[in-house]
Tab-separated table of C-alpha atoms in Angstrom:
chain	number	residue	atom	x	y	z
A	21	UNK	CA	17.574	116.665	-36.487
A	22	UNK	CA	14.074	115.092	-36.277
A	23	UNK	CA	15.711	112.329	-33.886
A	24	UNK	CA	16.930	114.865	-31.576
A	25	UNK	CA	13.302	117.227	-31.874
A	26	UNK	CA	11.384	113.459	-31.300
A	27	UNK	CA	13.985	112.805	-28.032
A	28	UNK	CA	13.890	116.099	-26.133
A	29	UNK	CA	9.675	116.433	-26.864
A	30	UNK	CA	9.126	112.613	-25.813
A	31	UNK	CA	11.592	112.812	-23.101
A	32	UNK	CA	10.102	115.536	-21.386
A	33	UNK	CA	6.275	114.619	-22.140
A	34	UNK	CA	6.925	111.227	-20.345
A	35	UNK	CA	9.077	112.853	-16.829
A	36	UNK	CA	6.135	115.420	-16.920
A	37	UNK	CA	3.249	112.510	-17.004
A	38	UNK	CA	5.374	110.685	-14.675
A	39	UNK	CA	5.560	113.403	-11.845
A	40	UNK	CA	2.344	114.604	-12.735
A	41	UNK	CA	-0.492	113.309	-10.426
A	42	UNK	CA	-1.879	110.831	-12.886
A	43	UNK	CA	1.730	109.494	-13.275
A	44	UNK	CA	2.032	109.294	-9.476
A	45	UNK	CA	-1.456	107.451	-9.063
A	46	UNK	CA	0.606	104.236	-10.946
A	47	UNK	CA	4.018	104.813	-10.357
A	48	UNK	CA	4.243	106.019	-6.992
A	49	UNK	CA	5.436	104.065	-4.053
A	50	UNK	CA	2.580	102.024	-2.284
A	51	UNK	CA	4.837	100.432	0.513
A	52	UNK	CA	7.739	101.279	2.906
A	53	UNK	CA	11.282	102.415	1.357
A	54	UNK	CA	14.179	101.512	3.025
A	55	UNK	CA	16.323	105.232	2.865
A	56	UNK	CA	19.848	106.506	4.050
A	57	UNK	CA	19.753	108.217	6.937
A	58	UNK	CA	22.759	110.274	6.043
A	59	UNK	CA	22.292	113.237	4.168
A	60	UNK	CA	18.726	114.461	3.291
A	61	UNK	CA	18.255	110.822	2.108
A	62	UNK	CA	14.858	110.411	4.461
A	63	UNK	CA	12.904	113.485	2.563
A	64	UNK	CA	12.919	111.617	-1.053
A	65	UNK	CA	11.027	108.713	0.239
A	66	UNK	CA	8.176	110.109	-2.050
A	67	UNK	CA	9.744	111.252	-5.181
A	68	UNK	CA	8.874	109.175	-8.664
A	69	UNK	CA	11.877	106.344	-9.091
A	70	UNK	CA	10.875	105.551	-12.335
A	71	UNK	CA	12.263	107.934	-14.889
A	72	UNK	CA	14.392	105.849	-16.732
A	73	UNK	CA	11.370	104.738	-19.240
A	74	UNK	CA	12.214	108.475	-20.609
A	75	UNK	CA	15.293	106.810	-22.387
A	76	UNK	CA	13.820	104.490	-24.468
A	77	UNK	CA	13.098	107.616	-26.670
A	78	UNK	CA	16.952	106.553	-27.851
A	79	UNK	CA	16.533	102.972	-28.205
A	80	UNK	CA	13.393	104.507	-30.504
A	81	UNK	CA	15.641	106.691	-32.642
A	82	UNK	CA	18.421	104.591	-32.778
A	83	UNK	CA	15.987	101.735	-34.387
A	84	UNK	CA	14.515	104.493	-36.753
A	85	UNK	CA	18.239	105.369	-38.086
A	86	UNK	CA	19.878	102.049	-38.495
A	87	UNK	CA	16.995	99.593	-38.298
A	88	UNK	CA	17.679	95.452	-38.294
A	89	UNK	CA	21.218	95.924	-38.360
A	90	UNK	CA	23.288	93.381	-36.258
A	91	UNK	CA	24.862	96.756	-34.143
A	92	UNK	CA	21.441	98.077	-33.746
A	93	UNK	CA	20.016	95.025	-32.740
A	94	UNK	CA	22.468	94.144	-29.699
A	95	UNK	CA	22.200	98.017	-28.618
A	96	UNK	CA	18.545	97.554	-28.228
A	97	UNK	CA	18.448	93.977	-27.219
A	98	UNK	CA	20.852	94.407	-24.373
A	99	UNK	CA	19.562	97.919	-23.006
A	100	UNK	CA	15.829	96.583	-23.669
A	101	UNK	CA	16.330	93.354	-21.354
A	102	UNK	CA	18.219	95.788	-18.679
A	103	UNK	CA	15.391	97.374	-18.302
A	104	UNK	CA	13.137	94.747	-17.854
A	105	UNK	CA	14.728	93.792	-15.223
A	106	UNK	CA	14.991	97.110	-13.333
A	107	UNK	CA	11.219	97.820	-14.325
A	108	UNK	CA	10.339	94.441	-12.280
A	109	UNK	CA	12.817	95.250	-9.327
A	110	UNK	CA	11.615	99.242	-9.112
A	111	UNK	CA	7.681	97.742	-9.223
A	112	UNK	CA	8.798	95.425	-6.147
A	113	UNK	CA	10.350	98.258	-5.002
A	114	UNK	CA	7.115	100.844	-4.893
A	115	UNK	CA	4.849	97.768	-4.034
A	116	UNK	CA	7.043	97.354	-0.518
A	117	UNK	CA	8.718	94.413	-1.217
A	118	UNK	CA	12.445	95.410	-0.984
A	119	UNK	CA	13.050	95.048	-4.371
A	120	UNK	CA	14.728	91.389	-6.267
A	121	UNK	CA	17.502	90.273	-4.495
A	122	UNK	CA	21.316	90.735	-6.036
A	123	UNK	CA	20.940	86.771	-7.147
A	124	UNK	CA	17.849	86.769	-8.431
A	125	UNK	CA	18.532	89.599	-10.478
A	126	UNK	CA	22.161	88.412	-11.619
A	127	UNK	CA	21.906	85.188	-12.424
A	128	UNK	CA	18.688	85.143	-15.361
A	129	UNK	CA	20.265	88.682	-16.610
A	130	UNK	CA	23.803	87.050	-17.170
A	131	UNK	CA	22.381	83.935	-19.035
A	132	UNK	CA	19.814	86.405	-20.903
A	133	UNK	CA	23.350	88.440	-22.022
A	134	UNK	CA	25.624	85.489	-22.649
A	135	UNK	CA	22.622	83.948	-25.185
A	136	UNK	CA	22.494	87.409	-26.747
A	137	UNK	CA	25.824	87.697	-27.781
A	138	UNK	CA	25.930	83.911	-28.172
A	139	UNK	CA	23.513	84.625	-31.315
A	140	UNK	CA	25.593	87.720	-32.135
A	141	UNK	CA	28.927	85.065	-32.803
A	142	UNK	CA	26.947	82.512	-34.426
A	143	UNK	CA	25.297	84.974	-36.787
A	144	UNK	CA	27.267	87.909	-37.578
A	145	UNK	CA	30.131	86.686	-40.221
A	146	UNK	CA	31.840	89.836	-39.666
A	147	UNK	CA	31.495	89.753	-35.805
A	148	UNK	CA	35.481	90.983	-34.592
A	149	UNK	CA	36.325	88.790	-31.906
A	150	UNK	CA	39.543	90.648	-30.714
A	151	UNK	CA	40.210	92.556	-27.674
A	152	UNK	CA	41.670	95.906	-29.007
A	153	UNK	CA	43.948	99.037	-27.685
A	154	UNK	CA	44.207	101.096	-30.514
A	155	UNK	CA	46.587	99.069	-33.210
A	156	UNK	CA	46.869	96.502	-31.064
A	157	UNK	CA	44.779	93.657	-30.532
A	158	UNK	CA	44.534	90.337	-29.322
A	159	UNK	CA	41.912	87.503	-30.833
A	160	UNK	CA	39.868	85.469	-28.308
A	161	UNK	CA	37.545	83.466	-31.002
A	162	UNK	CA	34.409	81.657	-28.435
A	163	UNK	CA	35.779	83.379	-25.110
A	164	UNK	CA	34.544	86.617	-26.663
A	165	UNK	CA	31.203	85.442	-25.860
A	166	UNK	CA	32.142	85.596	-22.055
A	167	UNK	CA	34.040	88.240	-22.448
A	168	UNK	CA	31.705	90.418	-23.849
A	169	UNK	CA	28.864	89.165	-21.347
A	170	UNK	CA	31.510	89.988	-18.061
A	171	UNK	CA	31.468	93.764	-19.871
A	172	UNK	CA	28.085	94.221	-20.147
A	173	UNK	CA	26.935	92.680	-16.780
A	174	UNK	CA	29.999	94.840	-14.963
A	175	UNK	CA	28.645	97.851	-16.219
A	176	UNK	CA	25.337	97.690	-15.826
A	177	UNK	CA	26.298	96.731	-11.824
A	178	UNK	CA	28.292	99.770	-11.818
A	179	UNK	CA	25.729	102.410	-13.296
A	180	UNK	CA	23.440	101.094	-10.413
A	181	UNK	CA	25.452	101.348	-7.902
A	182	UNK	CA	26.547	104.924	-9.083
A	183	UNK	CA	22.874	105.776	-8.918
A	184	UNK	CA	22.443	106.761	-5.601
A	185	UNK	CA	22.492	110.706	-4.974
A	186	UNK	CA	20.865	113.478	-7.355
A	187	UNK	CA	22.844	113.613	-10.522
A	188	UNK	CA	25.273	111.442	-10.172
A	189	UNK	CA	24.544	108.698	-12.624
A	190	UNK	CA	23.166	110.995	-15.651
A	191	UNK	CA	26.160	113.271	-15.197
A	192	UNK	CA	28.757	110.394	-15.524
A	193	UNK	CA	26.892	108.560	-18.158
A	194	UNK	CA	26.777	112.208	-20.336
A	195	UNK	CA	30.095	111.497	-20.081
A	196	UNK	CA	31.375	108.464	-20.654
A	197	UNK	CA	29.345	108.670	-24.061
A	198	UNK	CA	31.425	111.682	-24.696
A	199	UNK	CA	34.574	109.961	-24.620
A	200	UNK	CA	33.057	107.427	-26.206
A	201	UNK	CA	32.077	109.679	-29.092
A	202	UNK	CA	35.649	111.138	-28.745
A	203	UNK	CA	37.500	108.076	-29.284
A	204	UNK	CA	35.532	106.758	-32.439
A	205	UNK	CA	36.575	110.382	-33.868
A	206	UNK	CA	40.460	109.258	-33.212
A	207	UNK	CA	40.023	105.678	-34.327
A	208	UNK	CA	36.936	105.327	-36.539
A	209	UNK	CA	35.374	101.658	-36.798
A	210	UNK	CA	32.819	100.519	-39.367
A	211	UNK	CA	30.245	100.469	-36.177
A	212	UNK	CA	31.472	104.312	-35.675
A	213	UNK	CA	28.112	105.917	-37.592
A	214	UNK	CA	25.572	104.257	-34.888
A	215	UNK	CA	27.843	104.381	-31.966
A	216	UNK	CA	28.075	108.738	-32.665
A	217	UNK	CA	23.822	108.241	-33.855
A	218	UNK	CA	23.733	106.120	-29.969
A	219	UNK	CA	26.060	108.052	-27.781
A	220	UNK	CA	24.184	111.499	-28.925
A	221	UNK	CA	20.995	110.098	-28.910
A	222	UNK	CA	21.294	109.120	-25.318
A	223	UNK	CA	23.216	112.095	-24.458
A	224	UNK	CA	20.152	114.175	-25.621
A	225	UNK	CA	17.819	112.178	-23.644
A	226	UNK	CA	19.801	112.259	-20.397
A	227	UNK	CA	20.097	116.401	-20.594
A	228	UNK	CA	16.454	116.013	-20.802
A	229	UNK	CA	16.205	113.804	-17.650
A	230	UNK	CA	19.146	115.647	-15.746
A	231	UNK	CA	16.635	118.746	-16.018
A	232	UNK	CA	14.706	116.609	-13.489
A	233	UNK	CA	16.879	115.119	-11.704
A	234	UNK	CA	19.611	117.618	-10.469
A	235	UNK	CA	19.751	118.700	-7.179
A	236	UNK	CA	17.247	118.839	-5.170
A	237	UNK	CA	15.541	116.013	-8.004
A	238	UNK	CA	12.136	116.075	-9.125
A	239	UNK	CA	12.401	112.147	-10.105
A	240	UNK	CA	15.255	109.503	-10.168
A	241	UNK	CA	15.927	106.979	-12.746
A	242	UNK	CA	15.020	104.269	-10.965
A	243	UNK	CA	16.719	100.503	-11.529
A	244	UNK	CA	14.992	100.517	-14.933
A	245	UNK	CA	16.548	103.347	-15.941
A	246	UNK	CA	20.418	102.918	-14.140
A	247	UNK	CA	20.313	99.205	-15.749
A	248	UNK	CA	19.410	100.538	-19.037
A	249	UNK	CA	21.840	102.749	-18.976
A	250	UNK	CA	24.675	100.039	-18.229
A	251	UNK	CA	23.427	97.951	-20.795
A	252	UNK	CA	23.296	100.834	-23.526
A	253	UNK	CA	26.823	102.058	-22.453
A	254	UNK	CA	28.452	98.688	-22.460
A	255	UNK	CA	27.111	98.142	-25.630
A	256	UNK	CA	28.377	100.740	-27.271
A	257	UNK	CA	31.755	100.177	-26.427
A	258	UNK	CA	31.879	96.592	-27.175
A	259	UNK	CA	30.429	97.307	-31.009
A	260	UNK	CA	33.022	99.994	-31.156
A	261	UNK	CA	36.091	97.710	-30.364
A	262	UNK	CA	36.392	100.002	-27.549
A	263	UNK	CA	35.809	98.151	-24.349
A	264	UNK	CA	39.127	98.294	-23.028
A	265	UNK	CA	38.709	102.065	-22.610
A	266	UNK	CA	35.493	102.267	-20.584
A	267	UNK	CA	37.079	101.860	-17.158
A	268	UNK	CA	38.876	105.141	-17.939
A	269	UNK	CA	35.638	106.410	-19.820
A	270	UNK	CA	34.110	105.996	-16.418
A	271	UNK	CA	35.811	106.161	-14.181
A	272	UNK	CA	33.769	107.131	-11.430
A	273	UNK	CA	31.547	104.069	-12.108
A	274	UNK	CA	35.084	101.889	-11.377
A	275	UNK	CA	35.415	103.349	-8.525
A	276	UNK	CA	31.662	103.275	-6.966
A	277	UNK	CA	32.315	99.071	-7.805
A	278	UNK	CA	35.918	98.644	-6.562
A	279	UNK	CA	34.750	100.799	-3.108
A	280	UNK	CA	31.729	98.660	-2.755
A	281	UNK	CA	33.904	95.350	-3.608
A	282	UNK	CA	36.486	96.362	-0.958
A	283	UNK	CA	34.230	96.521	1.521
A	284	UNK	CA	32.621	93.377	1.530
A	285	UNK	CA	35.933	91.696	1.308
A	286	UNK	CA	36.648	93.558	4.161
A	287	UNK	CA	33.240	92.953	6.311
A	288	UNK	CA	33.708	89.414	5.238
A	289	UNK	CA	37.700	88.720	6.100
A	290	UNK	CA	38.209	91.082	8.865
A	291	UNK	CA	34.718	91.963	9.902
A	292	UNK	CA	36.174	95.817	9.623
A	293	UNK	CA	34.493	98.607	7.212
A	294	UNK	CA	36.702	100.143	5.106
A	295	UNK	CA	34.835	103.045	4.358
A	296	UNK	CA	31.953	104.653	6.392
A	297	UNK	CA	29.035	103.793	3.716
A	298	UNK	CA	29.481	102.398	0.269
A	299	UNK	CA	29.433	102.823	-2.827
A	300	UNK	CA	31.603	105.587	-2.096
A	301	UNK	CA	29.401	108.897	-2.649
A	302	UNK	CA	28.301	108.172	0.496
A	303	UNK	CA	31.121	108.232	2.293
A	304	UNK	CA	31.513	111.540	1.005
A	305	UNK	CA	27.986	112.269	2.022
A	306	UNK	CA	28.702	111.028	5.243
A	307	UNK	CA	31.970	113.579	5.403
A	308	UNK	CA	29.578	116.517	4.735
A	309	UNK	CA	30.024	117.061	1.471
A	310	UNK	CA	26.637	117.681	-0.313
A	311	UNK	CA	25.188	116.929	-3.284
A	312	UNK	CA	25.723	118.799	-5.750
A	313	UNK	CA	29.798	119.127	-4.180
A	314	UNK	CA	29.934	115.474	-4.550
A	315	UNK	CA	28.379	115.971	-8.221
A	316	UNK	CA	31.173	118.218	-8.836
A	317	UNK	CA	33.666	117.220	-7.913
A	318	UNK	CA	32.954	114.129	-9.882
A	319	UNK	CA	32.921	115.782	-12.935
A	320	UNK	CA	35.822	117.369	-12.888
A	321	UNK	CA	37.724	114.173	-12.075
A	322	UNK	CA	35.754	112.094	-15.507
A	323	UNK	CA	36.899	114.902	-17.621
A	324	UNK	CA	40.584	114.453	-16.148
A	325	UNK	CA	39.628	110.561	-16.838
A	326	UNK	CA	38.385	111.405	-20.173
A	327	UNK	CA	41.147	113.359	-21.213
A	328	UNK	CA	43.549	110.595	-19.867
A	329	UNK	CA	41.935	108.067	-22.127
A	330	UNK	CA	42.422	110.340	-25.439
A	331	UNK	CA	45.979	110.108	-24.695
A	332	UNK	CA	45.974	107.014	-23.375
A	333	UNK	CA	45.035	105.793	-27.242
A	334	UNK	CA	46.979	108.384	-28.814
A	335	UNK	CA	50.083	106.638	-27.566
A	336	UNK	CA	49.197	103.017	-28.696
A	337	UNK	CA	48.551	103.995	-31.820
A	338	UNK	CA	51.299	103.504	-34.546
């Protein structure tokens, strides 16, 4: 319990320094933000974007609880260079700049991923290079090196892109470790002790943050903390043999992506929008639906997702 007593203190301590006026005086925005003008998107131009350093408190415990093992070592290695790179994009962001662009972000974090998990295959004997549904699996020796790095750098593009209205992206993330944690309970691995330890861990710290950053929010995550949060996820589910299951897991984050990817096919084929805004919350945003509806709305259709996915590996399994 001392993990969980150090998570929720340090968690909180850190999002009330952040929002507090000495946090503001280095965190807060120095230059223009660019900002919806749909919904009451134009009145958070001043709210703290950088509350995702609160979740390293996990990364922390997770490293006090199963320190230098291989697992631990991805989990922190992954989420840890995630956030580097939303830390330098949100302190582009506050200094005016517009942020990195989608390249210059995409490109050094995909090469930083694939030479991760490139040292993962060349120096964990026991690394399991198969693609698994329950009993079934399929073994893709070297490609699971790109395989693994498409994973990782799909979900951490999908968390950010889910991260766009008050809620949204802790509330979904809560929950895809959920059925994360609910699926190592039907099929245990030998990772299954640090991927419980790192789902709860960062379930703990996102309660903490959610706290904050429900409707109307106090402080948002910021890309540090939505690229984190990709990378940690991810993670997870590729130590657990349980990648196949995160589009179901979440859901919502598949279809904030897909919406988005639509549309530019769209825009760049037919020159015609398929939806109103994307990623898609905004559309709904756009439709009148607030906040917290949208919110909602979305949680009732992950746990429909989640519940889907139990079965899902309840039938493949022999």
């Amino acid at each position: 319990m001392i993990e969980y007593a150090f998570i929720f203190t340090f968690s909180a301590i850190i999002i009330k320094f952040l929002t507090s006026n000495k946090g503001r005086a280095i965190f807060a925005p120095s230059g223009p933000r660019t900002l919806l003008i749909i919904g009451n998107h134009q009145e958070k131009g001043s709210i703290q974007s950088f509350g995702g350093i609160s979740f390293l408190c996990a990364c922390i415990t997770i490293l006090f609880r199963h320190f230098l093992t291989i697992e631990c070592m991805i989990i922190v290695c992954i989420s840890m260079l995630s956030a580097l790179i939303g830390f330098i994009d949100d302190i582009e962001k506050s200094n005016g700049n517009g942020g990195i662009s989608p390249m210059k972000k995409l490109i050094p974090h995909s090469i930083s991923v694939f030479i991760i998990i490139f040292i993962w295959y060349m120096t964990d004997t026991n690394i399991d290079t198969s693609i698994r549904l329950a009993s079934y699996s399929i073994d893709i020796g070297p490609l699971y090196i790109i395989w693994a790095t498409f994973i990782i750098i799909s979900t951490v593009h999908a968390v950010n892109l889910t991260d766009g209205i008050d809620g949204l992206a802790s509330t979904q993330s809560i929950l895809a470790l959920s059925g994360l944690a609910m699926l190592n309970v039907m099929l245990p691995t030998r990772s299954s002790m640090i991927v419980f330890d790192g789902a709860f861990h960062m379930i703990a710290s996102l309660l903490i943050f959610l706290n904050f950053n429900k409707h109307p929010a106090k402080i948002f995550m910021g890309d540090i903390g939505s690229l984190f949060l990709g990378g940690y996820i991810s993670s997870l589910f590729l130590i657990s043999k349980k990648e196949i299951m995160l589009p179901i897991c979440g859901i919502i984050f598949v279809a904030e992506t897909a919406t988005s990817i639509i549309q530019k096919i769209s825009l760049k084929i037919a020159r015609k929008k398929v939806f109103p805004f994307t990623p898609i919350h905004h559309t709904f945003e756009k439709l009148g639906f607030s906040e917290n509806e949208i919110v909602f709305y979305a949680i009732i259709a992950s746990i429909i997702s989640q519940i889907i996915s139990i079965f899902t590996l309840n039938f493949f399994i022999i």
